[in-house]
XYZ file of C-alpha atoms in Angstrom:
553
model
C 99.057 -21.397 68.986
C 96.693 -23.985 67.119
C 95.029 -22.962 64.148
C 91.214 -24.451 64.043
C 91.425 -25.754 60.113
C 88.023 -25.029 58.149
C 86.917 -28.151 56.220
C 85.649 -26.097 53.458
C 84.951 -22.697 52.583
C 82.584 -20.388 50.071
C 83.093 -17.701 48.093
C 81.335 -15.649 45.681
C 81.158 -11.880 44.815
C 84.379 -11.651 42.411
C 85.052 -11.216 38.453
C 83.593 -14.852 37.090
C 82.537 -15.994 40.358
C 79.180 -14.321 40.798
C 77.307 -17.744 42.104
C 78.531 -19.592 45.498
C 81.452 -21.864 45.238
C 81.767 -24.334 47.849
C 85.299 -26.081 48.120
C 86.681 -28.629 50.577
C 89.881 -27.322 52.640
C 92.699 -26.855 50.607
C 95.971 -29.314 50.853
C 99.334 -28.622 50.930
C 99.734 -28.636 47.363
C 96.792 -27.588 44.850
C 96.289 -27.301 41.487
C 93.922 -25.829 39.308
C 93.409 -26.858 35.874
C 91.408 -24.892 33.178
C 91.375 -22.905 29.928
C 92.767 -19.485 29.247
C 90.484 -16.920 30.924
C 88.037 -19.116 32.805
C 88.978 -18.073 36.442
C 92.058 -19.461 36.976
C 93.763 -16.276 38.085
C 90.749 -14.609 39.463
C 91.054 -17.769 42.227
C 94.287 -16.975 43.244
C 93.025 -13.307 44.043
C 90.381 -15.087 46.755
C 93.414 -16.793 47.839
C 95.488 -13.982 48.116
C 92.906 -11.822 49.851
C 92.639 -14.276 52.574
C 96.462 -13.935 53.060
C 96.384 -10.326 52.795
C 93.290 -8.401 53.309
C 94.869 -5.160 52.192
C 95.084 -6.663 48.783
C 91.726 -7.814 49.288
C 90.574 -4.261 49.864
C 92.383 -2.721 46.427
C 90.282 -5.351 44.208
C 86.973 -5.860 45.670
C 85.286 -5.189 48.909
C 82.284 -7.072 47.475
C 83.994 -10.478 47.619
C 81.697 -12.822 50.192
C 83.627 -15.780 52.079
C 82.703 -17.832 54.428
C 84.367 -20.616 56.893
C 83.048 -23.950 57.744
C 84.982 -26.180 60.873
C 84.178 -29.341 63.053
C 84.549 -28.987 66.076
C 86.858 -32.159 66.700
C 88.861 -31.708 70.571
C 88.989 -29.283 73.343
C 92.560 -27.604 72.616
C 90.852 -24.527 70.421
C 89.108 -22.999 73.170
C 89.152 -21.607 76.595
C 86.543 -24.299 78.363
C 87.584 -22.159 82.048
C 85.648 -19.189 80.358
C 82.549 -20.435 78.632
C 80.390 -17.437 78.472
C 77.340 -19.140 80.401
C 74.575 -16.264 79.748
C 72.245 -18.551 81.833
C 73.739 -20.750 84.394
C 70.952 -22.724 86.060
C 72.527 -25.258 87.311
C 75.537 -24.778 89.683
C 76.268 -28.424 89.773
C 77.576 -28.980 86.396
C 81.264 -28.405 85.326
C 82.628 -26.266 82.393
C 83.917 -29.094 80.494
C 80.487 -30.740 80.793
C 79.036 -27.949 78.461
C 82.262 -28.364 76.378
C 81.601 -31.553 75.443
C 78.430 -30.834 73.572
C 79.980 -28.951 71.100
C 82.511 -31.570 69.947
C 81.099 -32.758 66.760
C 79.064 -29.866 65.978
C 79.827 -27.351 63.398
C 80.835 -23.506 63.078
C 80.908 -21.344 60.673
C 82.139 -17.763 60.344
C 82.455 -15.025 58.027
C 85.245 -13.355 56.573
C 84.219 -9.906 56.094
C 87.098 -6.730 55.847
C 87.483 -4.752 59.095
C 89.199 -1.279 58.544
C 91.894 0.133 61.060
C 94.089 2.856 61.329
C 96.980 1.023 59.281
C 95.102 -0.487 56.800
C 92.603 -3.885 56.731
C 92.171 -7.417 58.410
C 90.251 -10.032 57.726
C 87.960 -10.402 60.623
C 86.436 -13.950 61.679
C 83.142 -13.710 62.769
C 81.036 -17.101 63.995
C 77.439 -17.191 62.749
C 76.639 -19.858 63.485
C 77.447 -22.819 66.281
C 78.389 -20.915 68.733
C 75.486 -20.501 70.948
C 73.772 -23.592 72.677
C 70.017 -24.576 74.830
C 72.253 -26.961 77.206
C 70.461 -28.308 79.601
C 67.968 -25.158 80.054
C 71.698 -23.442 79.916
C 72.680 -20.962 77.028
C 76.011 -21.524 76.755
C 78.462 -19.282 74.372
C 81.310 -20.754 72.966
C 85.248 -18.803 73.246
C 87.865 -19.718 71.411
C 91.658 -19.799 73.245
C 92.747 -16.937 70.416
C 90.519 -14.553 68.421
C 93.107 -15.378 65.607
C 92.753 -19.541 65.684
C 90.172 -19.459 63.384
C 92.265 -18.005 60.107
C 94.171 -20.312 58.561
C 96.229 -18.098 56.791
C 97.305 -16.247 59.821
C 100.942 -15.150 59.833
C 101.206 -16.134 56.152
C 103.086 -14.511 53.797
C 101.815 -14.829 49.805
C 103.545 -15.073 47.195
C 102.923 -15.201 43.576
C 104.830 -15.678 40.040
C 101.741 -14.695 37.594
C 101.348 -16.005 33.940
C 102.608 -12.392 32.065
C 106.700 -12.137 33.517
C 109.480 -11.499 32.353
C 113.152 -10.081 33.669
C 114.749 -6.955 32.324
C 117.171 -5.000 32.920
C 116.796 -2.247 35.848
C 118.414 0.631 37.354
C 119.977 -0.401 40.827
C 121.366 2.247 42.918
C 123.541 0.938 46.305
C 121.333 1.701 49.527
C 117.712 1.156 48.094
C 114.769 0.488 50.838
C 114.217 -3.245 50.848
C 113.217 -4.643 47.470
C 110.668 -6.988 46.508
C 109.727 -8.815 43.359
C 106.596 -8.137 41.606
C 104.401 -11.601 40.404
C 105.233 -9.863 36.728
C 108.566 -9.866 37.467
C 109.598 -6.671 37.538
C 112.082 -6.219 40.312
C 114.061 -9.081 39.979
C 117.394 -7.947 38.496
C 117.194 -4.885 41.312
C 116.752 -7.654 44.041
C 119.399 -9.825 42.756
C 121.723 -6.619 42.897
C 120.614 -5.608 46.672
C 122.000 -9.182 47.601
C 125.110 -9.345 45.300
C 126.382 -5.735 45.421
C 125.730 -5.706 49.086
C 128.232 -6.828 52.004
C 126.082 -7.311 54.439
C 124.085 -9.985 52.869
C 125.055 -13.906 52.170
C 124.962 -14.277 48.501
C 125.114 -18.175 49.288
C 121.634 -18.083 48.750
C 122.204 -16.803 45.031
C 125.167 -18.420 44.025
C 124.902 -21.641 45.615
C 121.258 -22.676 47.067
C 119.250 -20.996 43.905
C 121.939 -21.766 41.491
C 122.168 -25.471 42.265
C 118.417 -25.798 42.246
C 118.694 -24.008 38.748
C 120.970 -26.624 37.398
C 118.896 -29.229 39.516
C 116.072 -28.519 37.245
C 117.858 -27.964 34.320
C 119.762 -31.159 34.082
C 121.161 -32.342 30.426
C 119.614 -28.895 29.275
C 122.401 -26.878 30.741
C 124.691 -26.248 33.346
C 126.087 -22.787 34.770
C 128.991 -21.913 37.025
C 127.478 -18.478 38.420
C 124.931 -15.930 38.825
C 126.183 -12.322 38.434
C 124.947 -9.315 37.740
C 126.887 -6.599 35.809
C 126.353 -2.582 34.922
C 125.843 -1.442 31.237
C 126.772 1.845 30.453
C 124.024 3.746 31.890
C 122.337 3.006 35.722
C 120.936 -0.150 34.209
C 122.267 -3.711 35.719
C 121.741 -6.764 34.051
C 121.539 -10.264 35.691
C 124.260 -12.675 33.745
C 124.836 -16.377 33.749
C 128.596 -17.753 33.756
C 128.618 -21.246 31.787
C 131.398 -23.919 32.717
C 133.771 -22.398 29.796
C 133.518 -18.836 31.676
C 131.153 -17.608 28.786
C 128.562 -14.788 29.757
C 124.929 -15.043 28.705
C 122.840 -11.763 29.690
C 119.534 -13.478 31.372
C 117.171 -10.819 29.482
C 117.900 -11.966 26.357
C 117.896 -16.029 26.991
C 114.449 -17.655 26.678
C 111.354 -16.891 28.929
C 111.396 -20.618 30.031
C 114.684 -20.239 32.014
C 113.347 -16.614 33.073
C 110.562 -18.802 34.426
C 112.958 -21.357 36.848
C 115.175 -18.048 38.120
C 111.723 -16.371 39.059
C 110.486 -18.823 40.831
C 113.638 -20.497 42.478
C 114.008 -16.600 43.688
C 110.399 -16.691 45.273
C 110.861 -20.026 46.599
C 114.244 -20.000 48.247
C 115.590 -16.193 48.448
C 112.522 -14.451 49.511
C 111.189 -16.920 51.719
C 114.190 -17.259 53.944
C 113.333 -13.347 54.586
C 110.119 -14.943 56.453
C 111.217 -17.524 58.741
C 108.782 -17.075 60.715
C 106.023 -16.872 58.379
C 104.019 -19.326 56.715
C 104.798 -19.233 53.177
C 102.207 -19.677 50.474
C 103.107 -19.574 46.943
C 101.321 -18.885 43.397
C 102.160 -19.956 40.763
C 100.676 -19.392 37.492
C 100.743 -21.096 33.716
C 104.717 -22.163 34.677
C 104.536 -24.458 31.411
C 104.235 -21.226 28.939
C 107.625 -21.539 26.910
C 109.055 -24.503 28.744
C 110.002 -27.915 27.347
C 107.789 -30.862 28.953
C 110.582 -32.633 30.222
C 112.477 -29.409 32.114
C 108.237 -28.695 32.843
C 108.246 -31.578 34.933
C 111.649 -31.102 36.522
C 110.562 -27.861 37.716
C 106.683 -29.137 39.451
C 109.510 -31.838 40.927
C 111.473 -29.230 42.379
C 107.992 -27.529 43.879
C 106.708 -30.177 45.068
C 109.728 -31.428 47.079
C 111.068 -28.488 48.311
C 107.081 -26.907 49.005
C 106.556 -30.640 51.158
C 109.816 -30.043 53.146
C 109.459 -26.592 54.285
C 106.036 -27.109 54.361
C 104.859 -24.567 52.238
C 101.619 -24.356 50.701
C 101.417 -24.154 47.111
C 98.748 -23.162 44.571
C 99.703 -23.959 40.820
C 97.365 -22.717 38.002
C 97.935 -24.480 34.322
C 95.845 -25.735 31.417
C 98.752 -28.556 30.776
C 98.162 -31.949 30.800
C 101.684 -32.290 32.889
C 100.782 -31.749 36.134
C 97.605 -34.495 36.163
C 100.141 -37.166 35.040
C 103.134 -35.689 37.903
C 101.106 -35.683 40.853
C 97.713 -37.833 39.992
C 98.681 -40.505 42.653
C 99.687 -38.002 45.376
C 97.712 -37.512 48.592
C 99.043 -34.713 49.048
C 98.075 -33.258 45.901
C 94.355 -31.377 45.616
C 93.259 -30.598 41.751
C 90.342 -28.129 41.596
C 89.279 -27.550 37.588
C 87.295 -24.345 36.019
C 83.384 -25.172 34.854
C 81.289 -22.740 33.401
C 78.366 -22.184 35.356
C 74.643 -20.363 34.365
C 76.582 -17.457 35.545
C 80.140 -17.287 34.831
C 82.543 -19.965 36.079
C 83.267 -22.090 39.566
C 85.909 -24.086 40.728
C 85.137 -27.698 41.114
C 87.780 -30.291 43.126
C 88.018 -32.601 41.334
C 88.060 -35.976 43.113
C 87.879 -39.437 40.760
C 89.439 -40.707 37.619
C 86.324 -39.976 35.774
C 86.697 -36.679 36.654
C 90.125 -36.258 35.637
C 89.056 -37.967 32.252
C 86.995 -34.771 31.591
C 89.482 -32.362 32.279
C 91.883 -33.953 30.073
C 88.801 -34.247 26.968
C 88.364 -30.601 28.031
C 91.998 -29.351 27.573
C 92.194 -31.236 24.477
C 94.051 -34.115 25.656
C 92.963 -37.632 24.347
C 92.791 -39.655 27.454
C 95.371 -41.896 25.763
C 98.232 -39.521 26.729
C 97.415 -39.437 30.213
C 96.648 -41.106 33.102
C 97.531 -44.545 31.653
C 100.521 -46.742 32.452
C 103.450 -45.413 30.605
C 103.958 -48.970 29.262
C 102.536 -52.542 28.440
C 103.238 -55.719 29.348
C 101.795 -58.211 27.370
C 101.446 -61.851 28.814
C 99.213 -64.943 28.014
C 97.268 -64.868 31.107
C 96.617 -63.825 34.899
C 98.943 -66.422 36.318
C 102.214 -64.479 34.242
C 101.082 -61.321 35.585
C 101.466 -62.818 39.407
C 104.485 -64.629 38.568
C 106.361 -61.290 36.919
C 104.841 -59.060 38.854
C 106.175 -60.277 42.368
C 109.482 -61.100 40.426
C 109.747 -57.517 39.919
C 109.023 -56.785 42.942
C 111.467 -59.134 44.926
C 114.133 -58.076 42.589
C 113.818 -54.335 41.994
C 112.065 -53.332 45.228
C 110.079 -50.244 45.639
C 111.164 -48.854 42.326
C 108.142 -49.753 39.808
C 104.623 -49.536 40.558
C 102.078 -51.092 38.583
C 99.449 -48.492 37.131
C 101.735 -46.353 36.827
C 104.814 -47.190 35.231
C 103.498 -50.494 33.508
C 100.557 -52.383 33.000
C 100.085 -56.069 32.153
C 97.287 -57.389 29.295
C 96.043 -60.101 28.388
C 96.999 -61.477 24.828
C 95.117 -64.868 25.742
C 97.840 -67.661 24.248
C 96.809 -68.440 20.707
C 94.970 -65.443 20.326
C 98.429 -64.253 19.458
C 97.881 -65.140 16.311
C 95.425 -61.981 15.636
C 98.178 -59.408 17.169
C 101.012 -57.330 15.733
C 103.566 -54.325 15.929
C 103.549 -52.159 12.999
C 103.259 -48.922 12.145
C 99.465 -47.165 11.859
C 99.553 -47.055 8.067
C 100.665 -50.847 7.325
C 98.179 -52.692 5.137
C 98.638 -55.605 7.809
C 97.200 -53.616 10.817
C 93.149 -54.306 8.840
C 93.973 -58.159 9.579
C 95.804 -57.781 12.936
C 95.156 -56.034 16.177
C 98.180 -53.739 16.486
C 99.571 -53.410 19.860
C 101.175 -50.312 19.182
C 98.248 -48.404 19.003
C 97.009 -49.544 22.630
C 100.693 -47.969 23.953
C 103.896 -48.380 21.643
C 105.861 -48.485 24.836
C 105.170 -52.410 24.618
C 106.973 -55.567 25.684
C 105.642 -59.136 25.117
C 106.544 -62.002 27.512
C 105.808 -65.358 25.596
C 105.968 -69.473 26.982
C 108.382 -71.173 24.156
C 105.931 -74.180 24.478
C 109.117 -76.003 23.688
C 109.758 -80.120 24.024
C 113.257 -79.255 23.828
C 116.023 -76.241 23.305
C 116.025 -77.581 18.953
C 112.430 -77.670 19.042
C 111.361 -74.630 17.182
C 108.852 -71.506 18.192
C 105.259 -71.804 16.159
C 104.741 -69.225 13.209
C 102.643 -67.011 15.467
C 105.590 -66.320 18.034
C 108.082 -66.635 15.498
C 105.606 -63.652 13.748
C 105.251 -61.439 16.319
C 108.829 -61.515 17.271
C 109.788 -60.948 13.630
C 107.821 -57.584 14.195
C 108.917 -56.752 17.153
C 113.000 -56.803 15.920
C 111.822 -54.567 12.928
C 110.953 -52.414 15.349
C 113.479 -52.775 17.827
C 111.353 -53.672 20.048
C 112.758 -55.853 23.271
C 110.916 -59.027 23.979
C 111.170 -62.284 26.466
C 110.465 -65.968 25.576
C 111.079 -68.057 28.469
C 114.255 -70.842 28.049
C 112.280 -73.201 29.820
C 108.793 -74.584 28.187
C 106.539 -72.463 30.016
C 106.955 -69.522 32.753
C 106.210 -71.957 35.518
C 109.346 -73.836 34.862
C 111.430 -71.326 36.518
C 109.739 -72.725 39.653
C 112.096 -74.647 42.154
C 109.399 -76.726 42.907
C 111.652 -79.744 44.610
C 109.964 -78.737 48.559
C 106.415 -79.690 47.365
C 108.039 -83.118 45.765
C 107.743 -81.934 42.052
C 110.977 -82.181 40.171
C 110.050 -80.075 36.949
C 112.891 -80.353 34.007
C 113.467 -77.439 31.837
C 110.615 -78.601 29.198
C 108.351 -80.969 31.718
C 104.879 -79.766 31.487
C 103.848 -78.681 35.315
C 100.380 -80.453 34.286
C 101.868 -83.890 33.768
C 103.445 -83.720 37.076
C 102.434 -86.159 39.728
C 98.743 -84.850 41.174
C 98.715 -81.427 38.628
C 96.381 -82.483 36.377
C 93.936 -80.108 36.021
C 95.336 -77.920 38.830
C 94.219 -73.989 39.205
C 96.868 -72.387 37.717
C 96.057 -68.690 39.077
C 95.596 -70.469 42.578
C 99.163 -72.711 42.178
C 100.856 -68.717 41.050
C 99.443 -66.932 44.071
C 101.237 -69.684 46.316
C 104.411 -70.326 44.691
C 105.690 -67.298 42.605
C 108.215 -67.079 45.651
C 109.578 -70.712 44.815
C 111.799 -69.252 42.112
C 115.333 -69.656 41.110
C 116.351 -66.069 39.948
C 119.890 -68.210 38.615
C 117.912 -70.776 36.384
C 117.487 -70.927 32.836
C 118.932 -66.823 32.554
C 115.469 -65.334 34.943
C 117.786 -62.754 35.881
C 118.781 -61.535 32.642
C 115.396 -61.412 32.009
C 113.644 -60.144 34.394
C 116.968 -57.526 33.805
C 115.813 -56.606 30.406
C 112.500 -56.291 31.401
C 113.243 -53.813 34.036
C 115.637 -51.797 32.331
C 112.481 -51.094 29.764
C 109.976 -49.992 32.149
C 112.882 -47.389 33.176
C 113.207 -46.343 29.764
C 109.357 -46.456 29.703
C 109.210 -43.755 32.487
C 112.539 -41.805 31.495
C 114.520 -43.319 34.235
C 117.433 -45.458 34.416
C 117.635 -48.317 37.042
C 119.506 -47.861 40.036
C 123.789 -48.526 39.524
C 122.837 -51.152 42.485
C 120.193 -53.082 40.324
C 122.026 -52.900 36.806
């Protein structure tokens, strides 16, 4: 069956949310960025209520929401059965009146229908459904009643911001047992698939466990997931370390609490629902977790969400998230504004934008949303040169914006530059490139007439800074970064300290122009290039908390 995809919904009605919010569709991965107690959570209830309109039911019946579509192709409806309440003339097809609906738009509302077993969202066009065609009033009809709700067949899930994992009393041959978004639950549903024979426990022991010590990397690695009986009727959920030693899960910190909860969510519970869509919930995952194991777990979301093709709604007021997934079309951020009224969900959809959220959680835009490095150069045509250098040599593995930059230090305006720390008297006469990013490497011409010709005072300055802080740097062996050039095809044989400019017919030549067509006449073996271009490399890794590939070492 095809599911006719809104291309933006309203809502209103609910907690903070007492004015209309109007949102475009929702992608497969979302995030929602705000401060503590500014609607964050009370979104995820509209979400959940469309997935479950039971739920929607026990919290509000007030809550208004309403569909938009486009009307893009003819495989959501029945064109055999157009209801033609006046049919004048007999001469014109079905699929003629079907045609003058593609482009137009429909919109229905999602009001709560009660039946015998409970609730359902019911889908009701308002509007666009009824056309004058041709002194014929034609009403549209969809293939299935049910096209029009996306979450149809979903199941929801959510892990909410207040969890935690305790021990519980388990008792063999319990009804089936679920996992509340506190948390409470979990050790119980751990037991029903360890202490029972009927069940794989693959999926504890091996597929959540290795996604456990996936995320966890350097931070810890565990040979099993048990569970074990105090006493009383309470079990307790334990994890076995390499050296066989036993750490009780209740009494370890809420961060790793946080990774089992969710890897149980994501992988256990959902392979209950194979035939389900899964959508998952997510709330304030950063509370008590490192950065670094933060952003191994989004990692692990993200990847595993895109290849099962689950849909994923993440709530946070970190700055973590924005810098992860920025770049990815895949990725929708929505952020909380106070309105005259209460609050509303915004999407938020340019850098600018994301330059307020970031001011609004605090964040100096500094941290974020930058390159994670500099590379400083002494004009446009080293940035084409290096860049494409890069590029040919470590293919597909840096991207610029991202994990470096290049600036312009503009040859002798060297002179006015250093590397020092903040609170040096000598940063009120310089311009100190550690305070732009002090992730920073310099790439410097020698300007040499020969290899016992020595640097000038403001390289030999800047580089004395730069070891103090052990800081890794690249003057070119040859006299200037065009030198590197194999040049011998256009009829320019250009010695290791020949100035290109007193070559035959360079005088005066454009030397952006002369980079653009001939950074690919290099010799990666001359004068040490590959070293480094090597060295360079290997800090834009370190930059991004990455080592190069064992290939490209």
């Amino acid at each position: 069956m095809n599911v006719f995809l809104p291309y933006s919904f309203t809502f209103n009605g609910y907690k903070c949310f007492k004015e209309v919010n109007s949102l475009p569709w929702f992608k497969s991965f979302n995030v929602i960025i705000g401060r503590n107690n500014s609607g964050k959570s009370s979104f995820i209830d509209i979400i959940h209520s469309l997935c479950d309109a039971n739920f929607r039911a026990s919290i509000s019946k007030d809550i208004r929401i309403t569909m938009k579509y486009r009307i893009d192709g003819y495989e959501y409806f029945d064109l055999d059965n157009l209801d033609l309440q006046i049919y004048r003339n007999r001469s014109l097809t079905l699929s003629y009146f079907g045609l003058h609906f593609i482009g137009k738009e429909l919109i229905a509302d999602v009001s709560l229908k009660q039946h015998n077993s409970g609730y359902n969202n019911s889908y009701d066009i308002v509007s666009g459904k009824r056309y004058d065609i041709d002194n014929n009033i034609v009403l549209l009809k969809l293939n299935d009643d049910t096209m029009l709700d996306p979450f149809n067949n979903s199941v929801f899930r959510c892990v909410s911001s207040e969890r935690d994992i305790t021990p519980e009393a388990f008792f063999s041959g319990a009804d089936q047992i679920d996992i509340d978004s506190n948390g409470i639950g979990t050790t119980r549903y751990v037991c029903s698939i360890l202490n029972n024979k009927n069940k794989k426990d693959t999926i504890i022991q091996e597929d959540v466990l290795n996604a456990f010590n996936e995320i966890l990397g350097t931070d810890g690695h565990y040979r099993n997931i048990k569970v074990k009986q105090d006493n009383g009727d309470n079990w307790e959920i334990v994890l076995e370390d390499d050296d066989k030693n036993q750490y009780q899960i209740s009494k370890l910190g809420s961060g790793l609490k946080t990774i089992l909860m969710v890897l149980l969510n994501l992988i256990a519970i959902s392979n209950d629902f194979k035939d389900k869509t899964m959508v998952f919930a997510f709330e304030e995952l950063e509370n008590n977790l490192h950065p670094a194991l933060e952003k191994r777990l989004y990692s692990y979301i993200f990847n595993y969400a895109q290849k099962n093709n689950y849909m994923i709604f993440l709530t946070t007021h970190s700055p973590v998230a924005i810098d992860m997934f920025s770049r990815e079309e895949s990725v929708q951020f929505y952020k909380t504004e106070r309105n005259s009224s209460g609050y509303q969900i915004v999407p938020i959809s340019s850098f600018d934008d994301s330059i307020e959220v970031i001011d609004d959680l605090g964040i100096k835009a500094s941290d974020l949303l930058q390159a994670n490095g500099i590379i400083w150069v002494e004009g446009p045509s080293d940035r084409i040169y290096i860049k494409n250098w890069l590029n040919a040599k470590y293919s597909g593995i840096f991207e610029e914006g991202r994990d470096y930059q290049f600036v312009y230090y503009g040859g002798r305006l060297l002179a006015h530059y250093t590397a020092c720390d903040p609170m040096k008297e000598e940063v009120d006469s310089y311009i100190n490139v550690l305070a732009v990013n002090s992730k920073a490497f310099f790439v410097m011409d020698s300007d040499q007439d020969s290899l016992d010709d020595p640097l000038d005072k403001r390289k030999e300055r800047i580089i004395q800074r730069l070891k103090e802080k052990d800081m890794a740097y690249w003057v070119t062996k040859g006299r200037e970064i065009e030198n590197y050039l194999d040049l011998s095809k256009s009829g320019i044989q250009l010695g290791q300290f020949d100035k290109l400019e007193d070559m035959p017919k360079m005088a005066n030549f454009d030397k952006i122009n002369f980079a653009r067509q001939h950074h690919g006449d290099v010799d990666f073996n001359k004068y040490n290039l590959n070293e480094d271009l090597k060295l360079l490399a290997n800090e834009i890794a370190r930059w991004n908390g990455r080592e190069l590939p064992a290939d490209k070492c």
